[in-house]
Amino acid sequence: MATLNDQHLLKTQSYWQGGWHGASESFDVTNPATGELVAAVADASAADAEQAVASAAAAFSRWAALPAAERASLLLRWHQLMLQHQDDLGLLLTLEQGKPLAEAKGEIAYGASYVQWFAEEARRVYGDTIPGPATDKRIMVLKQPVGVVAAITPWNFPNAMIARKAAAALAAGCTFVVKPAQQTPLSALAMAELAERAGIPAGVFNVIVGTDAKGIGAVLTQDARIAKFSFTGSTRIGKQLIKQCADTVKRVSMELGGNAPFIVFDDADLDAAVEGLMASKFRNAGQTCVCTNRVFVQQGVMASFSDKLQQAMKALKVGAGTETGVTIGPLINDEACDKVDELVQAASRQGATVLCGGQRVTAGQLFYAPTLLTDVTASMEVSQEEIFGPVVALQSFSDEDEALQQANNTEYGLAAYFYSRDIGRIWRVAEGLQFGMVGVNEGIISNAAAPFGGVKQSGYGREGSHYGLDDYLDCKYVCMGGLNR
Ligand code: SIN
């Protein structure tokens, strides 16, 4: 394995109660680009998860009672350490997840930006006073941390998906236990090492890594000491976890699957639209929930848009994320490659034209060629399922009503994008899209200042922005009476 500048950032055990904990079994973390072993990691059990929850529960009241400014300083220190170790954290991320090194380092900065954002927001957890219904009464509203928060996070953003949940939770005064995806535990454990170096007290930030997803998931969704559960992942698993949280009536937030439309109107700047689509589609080799999934191009500009797009796609370089100039890394595993290929082959059998790509690439086991499909229809699986791979599927439409109707024709509602230069159309379409986030003439919309989240079966709750703290705070009404006596 390529060496880190700071070897102590490579941790292979779970972290709770401010300490590292081994296990009798271990599991392998492999590099998806090469299949090589990156590290063998201690395989924590459901019983270990209970220990982690106990440590978060024990730490809660002290952490919640700290002045917000002190919690903010510790978070800012954590943020600084992430940036200071950006190269090492980026390399670890590329080795376990596969994305190109430049993108991995970008993810570290992106994750750290949430820590900074919520450190600043910690000081602004304002309550409220409300005029009372009688002269001798006053109504006050206090915002208090919900308690222990548990989270399960995905492999596609091994740092940032933890950072934006944990930073909000810690800023609000909650303590936190996370189970990262078993494919990418090393980024999470390195974050724990840096949290410790930042001085975040024992029990406040805990990471439990293991292969018993069911057993650990059961603890994190059913333990009565946990007040809130947050999940990023597929809609199918999210629905199951929501049910598991019901018995203890946990606060739940869900960032689930997407099926993002990308609409190109005939008045759009086509070069800008191609640039936006390239960014939105090929980030992380197409493996993000907000990646464009369905591209709708107005009939009159279809030919020139698809030519320009094909030209731009020629510049993509597939390979191991550690190689210079690579822009598309491997997919996460064999099943992911098979699924992408099945969607492409099925579309092609049903009448789609493969303009480029359409098969695995010989650079390694898990690489799929950037693929461009035209003549795609709404009934094809490639239009209905989250592709999670480097495949662009072009459909055409005739007018604005049809574009909106097609774009909204999905059970998902996470992100949507469109390109137009007509101000009236921009408002009509932005308001008509049934999605939690809309990019207008913009393909990259995620940032710490903005509320990230979906509607419909893409979930609920918002991460980032000042709204991102709400999910971690209870609203307590205090009625003060007897003021006239
Ligand atoms: C995701 O794919 O779940 C997150 C992507 C982002 O934060 O932009």
Short mmCIF file of C-alpha atoms and ligand atoms in Angstrom, two decimals:
data_model
loop_
_atom_site.label_atom_id
_atom_site.label_comp_id
_atom_site.label_asym_id
_atom_site.label_seq_id
_atom_site.Cartn_x
_atom_site.Cartn_y
_atom_site.Cartn_z
CA MET A 1 0.00 0.00 0.00
CA ALA A 2 1.15 3.54 -0.74
CA THR A 3 2.48 5.01 2.48
CA LEU A 4 0.83 7.73 4.49
CA ASN A 5 2.83 10.66 5.82
CA ASP A 6 1.27 9.94 9.19
CA GLN A 7 0.99 6.18 9.60
CA HIS A 8 -1.03 6.61 12.80
CA LEU A 9 -4.01 7.60 10.67
CA LEU A 10 -4.34 4.00 9.52
CA LYS A 11 -6.52 2.50 12.25
CA THR A 12 -7.95 -0.99 12.14
CA GLN A 13 -10.09 -1.20 15.27
CA SER A 14 -13.39 0.30 16.34
CA TYR A 15 -13.32 3.40 18.53
CA TRP A 16 -15.54 4.05 21.51
CA GLN A 17 -15.19 5.51 24.99
CA GLY A 18 -12.03 7.24 23.73
CA GLY A 19 -10.24 3.93 23.05
CA TRP A 20 -9.51 1.42 20.27
CA HIS A 21 -11.10 -2.01 20.58
CA GLY A 22 -9.99 -5.22 18.86
CA ALA A 23 -12.09 -8.28 18.02
CA SER A 24 -11.47 -12.00 17.64
CA GLU A 25 -12.25 -11.90 13.89
CA SER A 26 -11.16 -9.50 11.18
CA PHE A 27 -12.33 -8.58 7.69
CA ASP A 28 -10.41 -7.39 4.65
CA VAL A 29 -10.65 -3.94 3.14
CA THR A 30 -9.53 -4.19 -0.49
CA ASN A 31 -8.66 -1.66 -3.15
CA PRO A 32 -11.41 -1.81 -5.80
CA ALA A 33 -8.92 -0.70 -8.47
CA THR A 34 -6.53 -3.62 -7.94
CA GLY A 35 -8.19 -6.12 -5.60
CA GLU A 36 -5.18 -5.76 -3.27
CA LEU A 37 -5.54 -5.86 0.48
CA VAL A 38 -5.48 -2.39 2.04
CA ALA A 39 -5.96 -3.49 5.65
CA ALA A 40 -7.45 -6.20 7.81
CA VAL A 41 -9.90 -4.60 10.22
CA ALA A 42 -11.20 -5.96 13.55
CA ASP A 43 -14.76 -7.16 12.99
CA ALA A 44 -16.88 -5.58 15.74
CA SER A 45 -20.03 -7.35 16.89
CA ALA A 46 -23.51 -6.23 17.91
CA ALA A 47 -22.37 -6.53 21.54
CA ASP A 48 -19.55 -4.08 20.74
CA ALA A 49 -22.12 -1.72 19.24
CA GLU A 50 -23.99 -1.82 22.55
CA GLN A 51 -20.75 -0.81 24.30
CA ALA A 52 -20.34 2.09 21.90
CA VAL A 53 -23.91 3.21 22.58
CA ALA A 54 -23.29 2.95 26.33
CA SER A 55 -20.24 5.19 26.00
CA ALA A 56 -22.20 7.77 23.97
CA ALA A 57 -25.01 7.68 26.53
CA ALA A 58 -22.57 8.17 29.42
CA ALA A 59 -20.89 11.12 27.68
CA PHE A 60 -24.10 12.90 26.70
CA SER A 61 -24.99 15.07 29.69
CA ARG A 62 -21.47 16.53 30.05
CA TRP A 63 -21.14 17.25 26.34
CA ALA A 64 -24.61 18.81 26.17
CA ALA A 65 -23.79 21.02 29.16
CA LEU A 66 -20.59 22.45 27.61
CA PRO A 67 -20.99 26.05 26.45
CA ALA A 68 -21.65 26.11 22.71
CA ALA A 69 -18.46 28.12 22.20
CA GLU A 70 -16.40 25.28 23.67
CA ARG A 71 -18.04 22.66 21.49
CA ALA A 72 -17.45 25.00 18.54
CA SER A 73 -13.72 25.32 19.33
CA LEU A 74 -13.29 21.56 19.47
CA LEU A 75 -15.10 21.14 16.16
CA LEU A 76 -12.95 23.83 14.57
CA ARG A 77 -9.84 22.02 15.76
CA TRP A 78 -11.19 18.80 14.20
CA HIS A 79 -11.84 20.70 10.97
CA GLN A 80 -8.27 22.06 10.94
CA LEU A 81 -6.80 18.60 11.51
CA MET A 82 -8.82 17.17 8.62
CA LEU A 83 -7.42 19.83 6.30
CA GLN A 84 -3.91 19.45 7.72
CA HIS A 85 -4.08 15.71 6.90
CA GLN A 86 -6.02 16.13 3.66
CA ASP A 87 -3.42 14.27 1.57
CA ASP A 88 -3.36 11.22 3.83
CA LEU A 89 -7.12 11.15 4.31
CA GLY A 90 -7.58 11.51 0.54
CA LEU A 91 -5.17 8.66 -0.16
CA LEU A 92 -6.88 6.35 2.34
CA LEU A 93 -10.22 7.22 0.78
CA THR A 94 -9.01 6.45 -2.75
CA LEU A 95 -7.45 3.18 -1.65
CA GLU A 96 -10.60 1.86 -0.02
CA GLN A 97 -13.25 3.47 -2.22
CA GLY A 98 -11.63 3.95 -5.63
CA LYS A 99 -12.44 7.55 -6.58
CA PRO A 100 -9.63 9.58 -8.22
CA LEU A 101 -7.23 11.11 -5.72
CA ALA A 102 -8.12 14.70 -6.64
CA GLU A 103 -11.79 13.91 -6.03
CA ALA A 104 -10.94 12.12 -2.78
CA LYS A 105 -9.03 15.15 -1.51
CA GLY A 106 -11.97 17.27 -2.64
CA GLU A 107 -14.23 15.07 -0.52
CA ILE A 108 -12.03 15.66 2.54
CA ALA A 109 -12.34 19.43 2.05
CA TYR A 110 -16.10 18.99 1.45
CA GLY A 111 -16.49 16.90 4.65
CA ALA A 112 -14.37 19.35 6.64
CA SER A 113 -16.51 22.23 5.39
CA TYR A 114 -19.51 20.71 7.21
CA VAL A 115 -17.49 20.50 10.40
CA GLN A 116 -16.56 24.17 10.07
CA TRP A 117 -20.11 25.16 9.16
CA PHE A 118 -21.67 23.43 12.15
CA ALA A 119 -18.94 24.66 14.50
CA GLU A 120 -20.09 28.15 13.54
CA GLU A 121 -23.80 27.23 13.79
CA ALA A 122 -23.30 25.78 17.31
CA ARG A 123 -23.26 29.34 18.65
CA ARG A 124 -26.54 30.19 16.94
CA VAL A 125 -28.94 27.70 18.43
CA TYR A 126 -31.45 30.37 19.32
CA GLY A 127 -34.65 29.78 21.23
CA ASP A 128 -37.70 31.99 21.05
CA THR A 129 -40.14 34.04 23.13
CA ILE A 130 -43.80 34.20 22.13
CA PRO A 131 -46.43 36.65 23.45
CA GLY A 132 -48.56 34.69 25.95
CA PRO A 133 -52.37 34.33 25.90
CA ALA A 134 -52.77 36.24 29.24
CA THR A 135 -50.99 39.15 30.91
CA ASP A 136 -49.49 36.96 33.64
CA LYS A 137 -47.95 34.41 31.23
CA ARG A 138 -44.90 34.27 29.00
CA ILE A 139 -44.07 31.55 26.51
CA MET A 140 -40.46 30.56 25.93
CA VAL A 141 -39.03 28.00 23.56
CA LEU A 142 -35.73 26.32 24.37
CA LYS A 143 -33.74 24.27 21.85
CA GLN A 144 -32.06 21.28 23.46
CA PRO A 145 -30.00 18.42 22.01
CA VAL A 146 -32.08 15.30 21.32
CA GLY A 147 -29.59 12.94 23.01
CA VAL A 148 -27.53 10.08 21.59
CA VAL A 149 -27.53 9.94 17.78
CA ALA A 150 -26.76 6.81 15.76
CA ALA A 151 -25.98 6.76 12.06
CA ILE A 152 -25.29 4.32 9.27
CA THR A 153 -23.32 5.79 6.38
CA PRO A 154 -22.54 4.61 2.83
CA TRP A 155 -19.34 3.72 0.96
CA ASN A 156 -19.67 6.36 -1.78
CA PHE A 157 -18.64 9.30 0.46
CA PRO A 158 -16.75 7.63 3.33
CA ASN A 159 -15.75 10.93 4.92
CA ALA A 160 -18.33 13.56 3.99
CA MET A 161 -21.46 11.57 4.83
CA ILE A 162 -20.13 11.04 8.36
CA ALA A 163 -18.89 14.60 8.70
CA ARG A 164 -22.19 16.24 7.83
CA LYS A 165 -24.17 14.11 10.28
CA ALA A 166 -21.61 14.04 13.11
CA ALA A 167 -20.76 17.73 12.95
CA ALA A 168 -24.43 18.75 13.19
CA ALA A 169 -25.03 16.30 16.05
CA LEU A 170 -21.97 17.38 18.04
CA ALA A 171 -22.64 21.07 17.45
CA ALA A 172 -26.17 20.64 18.82
CA GLY A 173 -24.80 18.92 21.93
CA CYS A 174 -25.58 15.31 20.98
CA THR A 175 -23.17 12.40 21.19
CA PHE A 176 -22.73 10.16 18.17
CA VAL A 177 -22.19 6.53 17.15
CA VAL A 178 -21.64 5.70 13.49
CA LYS A 179 -21.42 2.45 11.60
CA PRO A 180 -19.68 3.18 8.29
CA ALA A 181 -20.04 0.84 5.31
CA GLN A 182 -17.85 -2.23 5.67
CA GLN A 183 -16.14 -1.48 2.33
CA THR A 184 -14.84 1.87 3.63
CA PRO A 185 -14.16 1.81 7.38
CA LEU A 186 -10.67 3.35 7.22
CA SER A 187 -11.77 6.90 6.45
CA ALA A 188 -14.16 6.78 9.41
CA LEU A 189 -11.51 5.44 11.76
CA ALA A 190 -9.04 8.11 10.64
CA MET A 191 -11.72 10.70 11.48
CA ALA A 192 -11.96 9.18 14.97
CA GLU A 193 -8.17 9.44 15.40
CA LEU A 194 -8.36 13.13 14.47
CA ALA A 195 -11.38 13.71 16.72
CA GLU A 196 -9.31 12.36 19.59
CA ARG A 197 -6.35 14.56 18.66
CA ALA A 198 -8.72 17.54 18.49
CA GLY A 199 -9.64 16.91 22.11
CA ILE A 200 -13.22 15.78 21.57
CA PRO A 201 -13.98 13.98 24.85
CA ALA A 202 -14.26 10.20 25.19
CA GLY A 203 -17.69 8.85 24.23
CA VAL A 204 -18.74 11.86 22.14
CA PHE A 205 -17.73 10.47 18.72
CA ASN A 206 -17.72 6.67 18.33
CA VAL A 207 -17.12 4.48 15.28
CA ILE A 208 -18.15 0.85 15.11
CA VAL A 209 -16.84 -1.13 12.13
CA GLY A 210 -18.05 -4.62 11.37
CA THR A 211 -19.59 -6.99 8.87
CA ASP A 212 -22.64 -7.90 10.95
CA ALA A 213 -24.74 -5.17 9.35
CA LYS A 214 -27.99 -6.72 10.59
CA GLY A 215 -26.88 -7.17 14.19
CA ILE A 216 -25.18 -3.78 14.52
CA GLY A 217 -28.05 -2.14 12.62
CA ALA A 218 -30.52 -3.68 15.06
CA VAL A 219 -28.68 -2.13 18.02
CA LEU A 220 -28.46 1.29 16.36
CA THR A 221 -32.15 1.34 15.44
CA GLN A 222 -33.64 -0.37 18.51
CA ASP A 223 -31.59 0.58 21.56
CA ALA A 224 -33.78 2.82 23.71
CA ARG A 225 -30.77 4.94 24.75
CA ILE A 226 -30.56 6.28 21.20
CA ALA A 227 -32.86 9.25 20.56
CA LYS A 228 -32.25 9.80 16.88
CA PHE A 229 -31.20 7.69 13.91
CA SER A 230 -29.83 9.02 10.63
CA PHE A 231 -29.22 6.97 7.49
CA THR A 232 -27.79 7.57 4.04
CA GLY A 233 -28.25 4.71 1.61
CA SER A 234 -30.79 2.91 -0.53
CA THR A 235 -34.54 3.44 -0.25
CA ARG A 236 -35.06 -0.33 0.21
CA ILE A 237 -32.81 -0.54 3.29
CA GLY A 238 -34.03 2.85 4.55
CA LYS A 239 -37.63 1.60 4.68
CA GLN A 240 -36.53 -1.39 6.76
CA LEU A 241 -34.56 0.80 9.18
CA ILE A 242 -37.50 3.21 9.59
CA LYS A 243 -39.65 0.24 10.68
CA GLN A 244 -36.98 -0.87 13.15
CA CYS A 245 -36.89 2.64 14.69
CA ALA A 246 -40.64 2.68 15.23
CA ASP A 247 -40.70 0.62 18.45
CA THR A 248 -38.64 3.18 20.35
CA VAL A 249 -40.19 6.15 18.46
CA LYS A 250 -36.82 7.53 17.43
CA ARG A 251 -36.42 10.75 15.51
CA VAL A 252 -35.37 9.53 12.06
CA SER A 253 -33.82 11.24 9.07
CA MET A 254 -33.29 9.49 5.78
CA GLU A 255 -31.19 10.44 2.78
CA LEU A 256 -32.18 7.76 0.30
CA GLY A 257 -31.97 6.95 -3.39
CA GLY A 258 -32.47 9.35 -6.28
CA ASN A 259 -33.33 9.28 -9.97
CA ALA A 260 -32.23 12.77 -10.93
CA PRO A 261 -33.53 14.27 -14.18
CA PHE A 262 -31.31 16.65 -16.14
CA ILE A 263 -33.35 18.72 -18.62
CA VAL A 264 -31.80 20.61 -21.53
CA PHE A 265 -34.21 23.12 -23.07
CA ASP A 266 -33.67 24.43 -26.58
CA ASP A 267 -32.86 27.92 -25.24
CA ALA A 268 -30.02 26.57 -23.07
CA ASP A 269 -26.33 27.34 -23.45
CA LEU A 270 -25.44 23.88 -24.74
CA ASP A 271 -21.75 24.08 -23.86
CA ALA A 272 -22.61 25.00 -20.28
CA ALA A 273 -25.18 22.18 -20.18
CA VAL A 274 -22.60 19.65 -21.35
CA GLU A 275 -20.16 20.89 -18.71
CA GLY A 276 -22.85 20.67 -16.01
CA LEU A 277 -23.89 17.20 -17.10
CA MET A 278 -20.29 15.92 -17.13
CA ALA A 279 -19.85 17.14 -13.55
CA SER A 280 -23.19 15.88 -12.32
CA LYS A 281 -23.01 12.50 -14.06
CA PHE A 282 -19.39 11.42 -13.73
CA ARG A 283 -18.57 12.55 -10.18
CA ASN A 284 -17.45 9.42 -8.31
CA ALA A 285 -17.93 7.37 -11.53
CA GLY A 286 -21.65 8.02 -11.33
CA GLN A 287 -21.96 6.60 -7.83
CA THR A 288 -23.73 9.41 -5.99
CA CYS A 289 -27.37 9.76 -4.99
CA VAL A 290 -27.56 13.16 -6.69
CA CYS A 291 -25.91 12.02 -9.93
CA THR A 292 -27.92 12.66 -13.05
CA ASN A 293 -29.80 9.49 -13.94
CA ARG A 294 -32.14 10.55 -16.79
CA VAL A 295 -31.23 13.20 -19.36
CA PHE A 296 -34.10 14.89 -21.23
CA VAL A 297 -33.08 16.92 -24.28
CA GLN A 298 -35.51 19.04 -26.29
CA GLN A 299 -35.91 17.57 -29.80
CA GLY A 300 -34.48 20.52 -31.75
CA VAL A 301 -31.12 20.45 -29.93
CA MET A 302 -30.74 16.69 -29.43
CA ALA A 303 -28.28 16.10 -32.29
CA SER A 304 -25.93 18.94 -31.42
CA PHE A 305 -26.14 18.27 -27.66
CA SER A 306 -25.33 14.60 -28.06
CA ASP A 307 -22.38 15.39 -30.41
CA LYS A 308 -20.92 17.86 -27.92
CA LEU A 309 -21.44 15.42 -25.07
CA GLN A 310 -19.76 12.56 -26.91
CA GLN A 311 -16.82 14.85 -27.62
CA ALA A 312 -16.53 15.79 -23.93
CA MET A 313 -16.75 12.16 -22.84
CA LYS A 314 -13.69 11.32 -24.95
CA ALA A 315 -11.60 13.30 -22.45
CA LEU A 316 -12.54 10.99 -19.55
CA LYS A 317 -9.70 8.76 -18.40
CA VAL A 318 -10.55 5.47 -16.71
CA GLY A 319 -8.07 3.90 -14.29
CA ALA A 320 -6.90 3.50 -10.71
CA GLY A 321 -7.62 6.62 -8.69
CA THR A 322 -3.98 6.94 -7.67
CA GLU A 323 -2.82 7.30 -11.32
CA THR A 324 -2.23 10.81 -12.62
CA GLY A 325 -4.97 12.24 -14.80
CA VAL A 326 -7.56 9.57 -14.04
CA THR A 327 -11.12 10.93 -13.88
CA ILE A 328 -13.15 7.70 -13.61
CA GLY A 329 -12.17 5.13 -11.01
CA PRO A 330 -13.53 1.61 -10.50
CA LEU A 331 -17.03 0.79 -9.34
CA ILE A 332 -17.27 -0.44 -5.77
CA ASN A 333 -17.65 -4.17 -6.44
CA ASP A 334 -18.59 -6.88 -8.92
CA GLU A 335 -22.33 -6.65 -8.27
CA ALA A 336 -22.23 -2.94 -9.04
CA CYS A 337 -20.48 -3.63 -12.38
CA ASP A 338 -22.92 -6.41 -13.24
CA LYS A 339 -25.90 -4.23 -12.43
CA VAL A 340 -24.68 -1.35 -14.61
CA ASP A 341 -23.94 -3.73 -17.47
CA GLU A 342 -27.35 -5.40 -17.18
CA LEU A 343 -29.09 -2.00 -17.37
CA VAL A 344 -27.10 -1.06 -20.47
CA GLN A 345 -27.61 -4.41 -22.22
CA ALA A 346 -31.34 -4.44 -21.42
CA ALA A 347 -31.72 -0.89 -22.79
CA SER A 348 -29.85 -1.86 -25.93
CA ARG A 349 -32.07 -4.94 -26.45
CA GLN A 350 -35.13 -2.71 -26.06
CA GLY A 351 -34.02 -0.27 -28.76
CA ALA A 352 -31.53 2.17 -27.20
CA THR A 353 -28.45 2.99 -29.28
CA VAL A 354 -25.04 2.68 -27.62
CA LEU A 355 -23.03 5.65 -28.96
CA CYS A 356 -19.95 4.83 -26.89
CA GLY A 357 -18.87 2.49 -24.09
CA GLY A 358 -21.33 -0.25 -23.22
CA GLN A 359 -18.94 -2.71 -21.62
CA ARG A 360 -16.43 -3.27 -18.85
CA VAL A 361 -12.94 -1.89 -19.36
CA THR A 362 -9.85 -4.09 -19.11
CA ALA A 363 -7.99 -1.68 -16.78
CA GLY A 364 -9.08 -3.99 -13.94
CA GLN A 365 -11.95 -6.14 -12.66
CA LEU A 366 -14.29 -3.34 -11.65
CA PHE A 367 -14.03 -0.67 -14.34
CA TYR A 368 -16.94 0.26 -16.60
CA ALA A 369 -16.53 2.38 -19.72
CA PRO A 370 -18.21 5.80 -19.75
CA THR A 371 -21.28 4.99 -21.82
CA LEU A 372 -23.64 7.12 -23.88
CA LEU A 373 -27.10 5.78 -24.77
CA THR A 374 -29.63 7.51 -27.02
CA ASP A 375 -33.20 6.60 -28.02
CA VAL A 376 -33.88 5.75 -24.39
CA THR A 377 -37.53 5.54 -23.26
CA ALA A 378 -39.24 5.98 -19.89
CA SER A 379 -40.21 2.31 -19.72
CA MET A 380 -36.60 1.05 -19.81
CA GLU A 381 -35.08 -0.02 -16.48
CA VAL A 382 -32.19 2.36 -17.07
CA SER A 383 -34.73 5.20 -16.70
CA GLN A 384 -36.44 3.75 -13.66
CA GLU A 385 -33.56 2.53 -11.53
CA GLU A 386 -30.66 4.37 -9.97
CA ILE A 387 -27.81 3.49 -12.40
CA PHE A 388 -24.93 4.23 -9.99
CA GLY A 389 -22.39 4.01 -12.79
CA PRO A 390 -20.88 6.10 -15.62
CA VAL A 391 -23.82 5.79 -18.01
CA VAL A 392 -25.65 8.70 -19.65
CA ALA A 393 -29.15 7.87 -20.95
CA LEU A 394 -30.62 10.44 -23.36
CA GLN A 395 -34.37 10.83 -23.96
CA SER A 396 -36.02 13.53 -26.04
CA PHE A 397 -39.05 15.71 -25.33
CA SER A 398 -41.09 18.23 -27.30
CA ASP A 399 -42.22 20.93 -24.84
CA GLU A 400 -41.95 22.19 -21.27
CA ASP A 401 -45.05 20.37 -19.99
CA GLU A 402 -43.80 17.07 -21.32
CA ALA A 403 -40.33 17.64 -19.79
CA LEU A 404 -41.81 18.34 -16.37
CA GLN A 405 -44.21 15.43 -16.58
CA GLN A 406 -41.39 13.02 -17.55
CA ALA A 407 -38.97 14.39 -14.95
CA ASN A 408 -41.53 14.01 -12.14
CA ASN A 409 -42.52 10.53 -13.30
CA THR A 410 -40.56 8.74 -10.57
CA GLU A 411 -41.09 7.69 -6.99
CA TYR A 412 -37.84 9.47 -6.10
CA GLY A 413 -37.40 13.16 -5.35
CA LEU A 414 -33.81 13.99 -4.39
CA ALA A 415 -32.08 16.23 -6.97
CA ALA A 416 -33.02 17.63 -10.38
CA TYR A 417 -31.16 19.85 -12.84
CA PHE A 418 -32.16 21.91 -15.84
CA TYR A 419 -30.58 24.34 -18.29
CA SER A 420 -32.50 27.26 -19.76
CA ARG A 421 -31.95 30.99 -20.29
CA ASP A 422 -35.61 31.97 -20.15
CA ILE A 423 -36.35 33.55 -16.77
CA GLY A 424 -40.07 32.73 -16.86
CA ARG A 425 -39.36 29.10 -17.69
CA ILE A 426 -36.70 28.95 -14.98
CA TRP A 427 -39.27 29.85 -12.30
CA ARG A 428 -42.01 27.61 -13.71
CA VAL A 429 -39.77 24.58 -13.97
CA ALA A 430 -37.92 25.11 -10.64
CA GLU A 431 -41.28 25.32 -8.88
CA GLY A 432 -42.81 22.44 -10.82
CA LEU A 433 -40.05 19.89 -10.19
CA GLN A 434 -41.00 17.54 -7.33
CA PHE A 435 -37.50 17.27 -5.88
CA GLY A 436 -35.80 18.45 -2.69
CA MET A 437 -32.95 20.15 -4.58
CA VAL A 438 -32.86 21.80 -8.00
CA GLY A 439 -29.79 22.94 -9.93
CA VAL A 440 -30.61 25.67 -12.47
CA ASN A 441 -27.79 26.03 -15.00
CA GLU A 442 -25.61 24.22 -12.46
CA GLY A 443 -24.55 20.56 -12.19
CA ILE A 444 -22.90 20.59 -8.75
CA ILE A 445 -25.22 21.76 -6.01
CA SER A 446 -23.88 20.21 -2.78
CA ASN A 447 -22.25 22.50 -0.23
CA ALA A 448 -22.32 23.02 3.53
CA ALA A 449 -24.45 26.18 3.39
CA ALA A 450 -27.30 24.46 1.50
CA PRO A 451 -30.01 22.11 2.83
CA PHE A 452 -29.32 18.69 1.32
CA GLY A 453 -32.25 16.27 1.25
CA GLY A 454 -35.15 14.83 -0.66
CA VAL A 455 -38.90 14.43 -0.91
CA LYS A 456 -41.08 11.44 -1.89
CA GLN A 457 -39.20 8.14 -1.50
CA SER A 458 -35.84 9.91 -1.42
CA GLY A 459 -36.36 10.54 2.28
CA TYR A 460 -36.81 13.34 4.77
CA GLY A 461 -34.71 15.61 6.96
CA ARG A 462 -32.09 18.08 5.78
CA GLU A 463 -28.30 18.00 6.17
CA GLY A 464 -26.10 21.08 5.99
CA SER A 465 -27.25 24.71 6.25
CA HIS A 466 -28.93 26.15 9.35
CA TYR A 467 -31.80 23.70 8.72
CA GLY A 468 -29.36 20.84 9.31
CA LEU A 469 -29.30 21.45 13.06
CA ASP A 470 -33.09 21.09 13.46
CA ASP A 471 -33.00 17.29 13.27
CA TYR A 472 -30.68 17.18 16.28
CA LEU A 473 -32.64 19.58 18.50
CA ASP A 474 -35.77 19.21 20.57
CA CYS A 475 -38.02 22.19 20.98
CA LYS A 476 -39.05 22.64 24.63
CA TYR A 477 -41.90 24.99 25.51
CA VAL A 478 -41.65 26.63 28.91
CA CYS A 479 -44.73 28.48 30.18
CA MET A 480 -43.89 31.04 32.83
CA GLY A 481 -46.98 32.06 34.79
CA GLY A 482 -48.00 34.00 37.88
CA LEU A 483 -46.30 37.16 36.67
CA ASN A 484 -49.01 39.54 37.95
CA ARG A 485 -48.84 38.36 41.56
C1 SIN B 1 -24.72 11.18 -1.79
O1 SIN B 1 -24.51 10.65 -2.87
O2 SIN B 1 -25.41 10.60 -0.94
C2 SIN B 1 -24.20 12.52 -1.39
C3 SIN B 1 -23.70 13.34 -2.49
C4 SIN B 1 -23.34 14.75 -2.08
O3 SIN B 1 -23.20 15.07 -0.90
O4 SIN B 1 -23.23 15.56 -2.98
#
